[in-house]
CSV table of C-alpha atoms in Angstrom, one decimal:
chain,number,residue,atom,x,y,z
A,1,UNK,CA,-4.4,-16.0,22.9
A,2,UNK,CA,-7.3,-15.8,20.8
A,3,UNK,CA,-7.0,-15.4,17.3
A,4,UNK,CA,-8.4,-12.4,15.7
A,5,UNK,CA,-10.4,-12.9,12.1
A,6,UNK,CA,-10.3,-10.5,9.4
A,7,UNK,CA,-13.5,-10.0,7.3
A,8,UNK,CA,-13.8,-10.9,3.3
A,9,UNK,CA,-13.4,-7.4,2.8
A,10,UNK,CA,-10.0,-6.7,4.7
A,11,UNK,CA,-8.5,-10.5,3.5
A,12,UNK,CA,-9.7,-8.9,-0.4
A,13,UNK,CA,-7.6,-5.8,0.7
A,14,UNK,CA,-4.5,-7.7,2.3
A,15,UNK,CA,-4.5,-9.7,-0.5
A,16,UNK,CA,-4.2,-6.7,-2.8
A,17,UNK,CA,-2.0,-4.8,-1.2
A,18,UNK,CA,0.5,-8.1,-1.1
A,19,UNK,CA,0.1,-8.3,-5.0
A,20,UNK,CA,1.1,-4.7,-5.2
A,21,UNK,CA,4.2,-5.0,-2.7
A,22,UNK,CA,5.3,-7.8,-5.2
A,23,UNK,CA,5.0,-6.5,-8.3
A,24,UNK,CA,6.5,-3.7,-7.6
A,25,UNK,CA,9.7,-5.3,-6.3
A,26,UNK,CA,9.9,-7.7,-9.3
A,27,UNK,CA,8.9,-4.7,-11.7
A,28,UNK,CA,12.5,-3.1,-10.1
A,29,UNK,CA,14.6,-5.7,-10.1
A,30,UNK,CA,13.4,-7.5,-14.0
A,31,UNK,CA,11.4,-4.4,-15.5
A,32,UNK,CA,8.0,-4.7,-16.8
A,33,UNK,CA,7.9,-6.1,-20.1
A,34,UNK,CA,10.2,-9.0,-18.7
A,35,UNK,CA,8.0,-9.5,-15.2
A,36,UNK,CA,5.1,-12.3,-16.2
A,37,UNK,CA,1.7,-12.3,-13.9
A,38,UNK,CA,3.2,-15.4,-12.7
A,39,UNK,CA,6.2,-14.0,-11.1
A,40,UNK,CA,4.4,-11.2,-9.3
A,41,UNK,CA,1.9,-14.1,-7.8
A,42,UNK,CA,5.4,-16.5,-6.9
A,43,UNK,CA,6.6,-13.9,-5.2
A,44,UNK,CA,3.5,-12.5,-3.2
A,45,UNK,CA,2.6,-15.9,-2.9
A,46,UNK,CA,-0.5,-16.7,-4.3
A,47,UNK,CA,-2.6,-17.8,-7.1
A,48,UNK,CA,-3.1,-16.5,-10.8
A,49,UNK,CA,-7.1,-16.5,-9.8
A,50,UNK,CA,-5.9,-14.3,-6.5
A,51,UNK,CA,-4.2,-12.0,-9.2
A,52,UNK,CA,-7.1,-11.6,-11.3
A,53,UNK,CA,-9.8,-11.2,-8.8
A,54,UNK,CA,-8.3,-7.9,-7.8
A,55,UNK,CA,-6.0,-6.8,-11.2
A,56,UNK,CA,-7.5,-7.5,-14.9
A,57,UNK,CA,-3.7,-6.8,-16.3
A,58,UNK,CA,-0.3,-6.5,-15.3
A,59,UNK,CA,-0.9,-3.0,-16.8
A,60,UNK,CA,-3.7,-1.9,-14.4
A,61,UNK,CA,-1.3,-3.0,-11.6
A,62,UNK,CA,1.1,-0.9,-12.7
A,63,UNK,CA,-1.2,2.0,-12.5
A,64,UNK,CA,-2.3,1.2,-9.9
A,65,UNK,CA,1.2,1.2,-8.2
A,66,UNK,CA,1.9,5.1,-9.7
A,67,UNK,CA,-1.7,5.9,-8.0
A,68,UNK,CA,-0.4,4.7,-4.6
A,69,UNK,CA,2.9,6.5,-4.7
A,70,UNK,CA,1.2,9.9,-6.2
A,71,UNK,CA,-1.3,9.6,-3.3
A,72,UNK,CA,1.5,9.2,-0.6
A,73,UNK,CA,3.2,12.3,-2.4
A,74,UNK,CA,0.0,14.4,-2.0
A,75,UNK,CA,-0.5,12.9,1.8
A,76,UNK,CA,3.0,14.8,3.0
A,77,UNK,CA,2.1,17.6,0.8
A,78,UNK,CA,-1.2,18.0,2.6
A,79,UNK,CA,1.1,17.2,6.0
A,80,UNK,CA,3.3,20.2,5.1
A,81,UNK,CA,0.4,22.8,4.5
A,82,UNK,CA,-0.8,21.9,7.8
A,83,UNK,CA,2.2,22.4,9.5
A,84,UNK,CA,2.7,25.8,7.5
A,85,UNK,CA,-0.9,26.7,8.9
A,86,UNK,CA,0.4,25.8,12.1
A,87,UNK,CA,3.1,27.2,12.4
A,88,UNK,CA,3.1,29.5,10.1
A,89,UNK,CA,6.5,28.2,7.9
A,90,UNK,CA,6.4,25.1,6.1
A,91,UNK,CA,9.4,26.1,3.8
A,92,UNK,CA,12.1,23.7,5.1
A,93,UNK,CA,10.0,20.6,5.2
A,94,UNK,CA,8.5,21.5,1.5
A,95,UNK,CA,12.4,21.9,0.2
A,96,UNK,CA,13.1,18.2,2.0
A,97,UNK,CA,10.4,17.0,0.5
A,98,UNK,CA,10.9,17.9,-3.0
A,99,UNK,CA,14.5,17.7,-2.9
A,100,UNK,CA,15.4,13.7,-1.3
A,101,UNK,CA,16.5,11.5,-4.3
A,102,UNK,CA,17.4,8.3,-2.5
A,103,UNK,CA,14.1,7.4,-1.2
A,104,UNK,CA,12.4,8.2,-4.3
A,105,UNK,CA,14.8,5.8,-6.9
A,106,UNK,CA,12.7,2.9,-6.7
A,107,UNK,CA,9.5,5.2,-7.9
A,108,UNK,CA,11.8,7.5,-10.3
A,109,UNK,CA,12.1,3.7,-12.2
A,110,UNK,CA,8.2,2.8,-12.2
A,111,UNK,CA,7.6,6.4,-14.0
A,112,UNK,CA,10.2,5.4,-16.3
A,113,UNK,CA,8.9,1.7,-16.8
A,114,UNK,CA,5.3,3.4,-17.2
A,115,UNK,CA,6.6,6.3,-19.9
A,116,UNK,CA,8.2,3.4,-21.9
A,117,UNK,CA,5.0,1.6,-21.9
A,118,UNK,CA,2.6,5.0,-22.9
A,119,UNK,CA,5.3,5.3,-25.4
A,120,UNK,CA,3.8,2.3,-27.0
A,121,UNK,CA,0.5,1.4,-25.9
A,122,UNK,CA,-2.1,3.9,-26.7
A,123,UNK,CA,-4.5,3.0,-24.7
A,124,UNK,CA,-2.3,3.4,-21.6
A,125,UNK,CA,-1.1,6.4,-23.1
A,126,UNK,CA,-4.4,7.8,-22.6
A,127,UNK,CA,-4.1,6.8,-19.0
A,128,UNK,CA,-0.8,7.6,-18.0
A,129,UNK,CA,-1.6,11.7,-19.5
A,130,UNK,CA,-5.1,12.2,-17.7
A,131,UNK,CA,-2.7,11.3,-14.8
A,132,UNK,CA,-0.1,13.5,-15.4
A,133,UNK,CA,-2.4,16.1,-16.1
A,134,UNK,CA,-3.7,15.3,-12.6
A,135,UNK,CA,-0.4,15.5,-10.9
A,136,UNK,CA,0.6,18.6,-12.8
A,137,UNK,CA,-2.5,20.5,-11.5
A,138,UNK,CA,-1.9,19.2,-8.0
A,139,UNK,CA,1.7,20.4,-8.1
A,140,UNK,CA,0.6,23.6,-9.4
A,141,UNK,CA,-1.9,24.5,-6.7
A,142,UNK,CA,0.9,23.2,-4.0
A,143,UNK,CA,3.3,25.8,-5.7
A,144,UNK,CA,0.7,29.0,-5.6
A,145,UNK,CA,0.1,27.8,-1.8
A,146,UNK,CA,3.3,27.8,-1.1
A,147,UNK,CA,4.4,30.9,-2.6
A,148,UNK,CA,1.3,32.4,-0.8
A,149,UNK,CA,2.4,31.3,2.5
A,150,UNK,CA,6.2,32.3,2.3
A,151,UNK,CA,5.3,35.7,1.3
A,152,UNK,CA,6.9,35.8,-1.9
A,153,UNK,CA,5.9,36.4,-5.8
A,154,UNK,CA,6.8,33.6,-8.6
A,155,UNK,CA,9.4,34.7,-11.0
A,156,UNK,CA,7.2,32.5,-13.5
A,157,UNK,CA,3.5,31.5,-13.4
A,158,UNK,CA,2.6,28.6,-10.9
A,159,UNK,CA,2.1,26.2,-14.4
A,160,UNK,CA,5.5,26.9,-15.3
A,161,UNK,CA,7.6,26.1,-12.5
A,162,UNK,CA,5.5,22.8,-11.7
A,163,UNK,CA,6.8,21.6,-15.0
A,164,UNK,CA,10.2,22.7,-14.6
A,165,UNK,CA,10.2,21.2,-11.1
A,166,UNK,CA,9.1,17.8,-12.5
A,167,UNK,CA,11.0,17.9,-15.6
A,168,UNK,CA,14.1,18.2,-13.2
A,169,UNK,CA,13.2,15.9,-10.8
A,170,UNK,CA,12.6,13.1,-13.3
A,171,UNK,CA,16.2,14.4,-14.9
A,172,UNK,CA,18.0,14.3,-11.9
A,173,UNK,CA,16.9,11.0,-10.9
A,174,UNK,CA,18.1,9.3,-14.4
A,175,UNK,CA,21.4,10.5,-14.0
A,176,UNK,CA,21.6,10.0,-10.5
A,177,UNK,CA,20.6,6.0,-11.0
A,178,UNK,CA,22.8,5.9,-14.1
A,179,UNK,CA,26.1,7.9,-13.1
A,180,UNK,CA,25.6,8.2,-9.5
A,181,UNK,CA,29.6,9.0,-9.5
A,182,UNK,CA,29.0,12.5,-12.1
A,183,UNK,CA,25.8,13.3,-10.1
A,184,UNK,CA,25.8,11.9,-6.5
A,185,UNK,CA,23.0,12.5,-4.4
A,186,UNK,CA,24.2,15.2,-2.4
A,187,UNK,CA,24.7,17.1,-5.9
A,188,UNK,CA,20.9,16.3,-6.9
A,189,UNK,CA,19.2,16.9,-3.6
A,190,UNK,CA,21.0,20.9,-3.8
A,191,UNK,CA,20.3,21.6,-6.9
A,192,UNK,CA,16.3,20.5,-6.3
A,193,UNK,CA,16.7,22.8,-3.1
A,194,UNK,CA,18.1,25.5,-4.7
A,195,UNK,CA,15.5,25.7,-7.8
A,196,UNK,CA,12.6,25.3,-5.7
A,197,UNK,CA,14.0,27.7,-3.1
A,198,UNK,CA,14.9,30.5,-5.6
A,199,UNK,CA,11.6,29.9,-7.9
A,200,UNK,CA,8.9,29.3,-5.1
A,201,UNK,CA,10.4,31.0,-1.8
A,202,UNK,CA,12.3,33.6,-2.8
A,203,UNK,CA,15.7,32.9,-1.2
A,204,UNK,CA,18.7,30.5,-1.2
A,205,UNK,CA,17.4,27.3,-0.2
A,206,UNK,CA,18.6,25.5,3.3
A,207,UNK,CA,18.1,21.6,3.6
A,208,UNK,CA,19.1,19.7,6.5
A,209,UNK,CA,21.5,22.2,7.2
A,210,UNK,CA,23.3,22.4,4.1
A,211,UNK,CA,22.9,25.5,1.9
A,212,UNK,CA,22.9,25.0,-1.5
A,213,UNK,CA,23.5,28.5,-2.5
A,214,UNK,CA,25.4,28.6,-5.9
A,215,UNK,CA,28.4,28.3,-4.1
A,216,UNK,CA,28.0,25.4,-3.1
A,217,UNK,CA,27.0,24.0,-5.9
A,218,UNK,CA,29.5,24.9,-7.7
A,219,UNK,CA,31.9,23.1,-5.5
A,220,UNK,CA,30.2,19.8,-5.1
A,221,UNK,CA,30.5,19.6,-8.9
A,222,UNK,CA,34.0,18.2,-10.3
A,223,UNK,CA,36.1,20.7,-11.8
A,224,UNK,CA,36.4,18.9,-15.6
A,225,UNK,CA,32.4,19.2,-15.1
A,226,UNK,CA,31.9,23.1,-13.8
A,227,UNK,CA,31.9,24.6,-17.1
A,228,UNK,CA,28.7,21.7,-18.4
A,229,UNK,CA,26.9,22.7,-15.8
């Protein structure tokens, strides 16, 4: 069978991408301060001149990770708003979307490793804002689509319930990963669904066939807990 070459330009790529798929794995399992360029080159298996030629700084990879994960984020959201233009709903798959936890951990962690590090580094800092700026505007014009397409008015202006929808994501996540047992997933995913549902469609939010109504809320939370939440 002959052997298919790659050009410079798509080994450059491959080579990147490998560095990326690395360091994030090490970045999860030792946390970024503790994670040397040399680990993330052991472990993708190549060379600290392979690591530099495409990265001037474990920092810039790190970016560089939280650019490829925003990027996929905005791909489904793009997905969903043609589906809605199709077929004229795209309310169930927008609540899935915003309201899965367990697939999202490993990314809830980089944000976390990356607000640690703007905590402290100015220069990222400057970074890591323009990019949350970014994300919040992004989120924000999904939000006013969204509420256009469903039909219904925002109890709050578009801004508003983009921070409110990250500032609970990122919440929920963190205790989710650190007392999984007080907030399981299940718990998590409805209270996303019914927030988004209530603030951007207008109506008690359905996901994956489960309702998460208040309801049912209230008794997926432990009784010594109701009254806290």
């Amino acid at each position: 069978m002959k052997r298919i070459r790659i050009t410079r330009e798509q080994s450059k790529n491959l080579t990147r991408q490998r560095l990326l798929d690395a360091a994030q794995t090490v970045f999860l399992k030792k946390g970024f301060n503790a994670t040397s360029v040399e680990n993330v080159t052991e472990a993708a298996g190549y060379t600290r001149g392979a690591f530099y030629s495409n990265f001037c700084s474990k920092t810039e990879l790190l970016f560089e990770l939280l650019r490829r994960e925003h990027e996929a984020m905005q791909t489904d959201l793009q997905g969903i708003l043609h589906i809605a233009s199709a077929c004229g709903n795209g309310a169930e798959r927008a609540l899935r979307h915003f309201s899965r936890l367990r697939r999202d951990n490993r990314f809830a962690l980089l944000w976390i490793e990356a607000r640690l590090l703007a905590a402290r580094d100015p220069q990222f800092q400057a970074r890591h804002n323009a990019f949350q700026r970014e994300k919040l505007e992004q989120l924000t014009d999904h939000i006013r689509e969204f509420s256009v397409r469903a039909g219904t008015p925002l109890p709050l202006p578009a801004e508003a319930l983009a921070i409110g929808l990250m500032g609970l994501r990122d919440g929920l996540h963190l205790f989710n990963m650190i007392d999984p047992e007080s907030v399981p997933t299940g718990l998590a995913e409805s209270v996303m669904a019914a927030f988004l549902g209530r603030a951007v469609f207008g109506r008690d939010a359905t996901v994956n066939g489960c309702q998460a109504d208040s309801d049912v809320l209230q008794s997926r939370v432990r009784p010594d807990r109701r009254n806290a939440i």
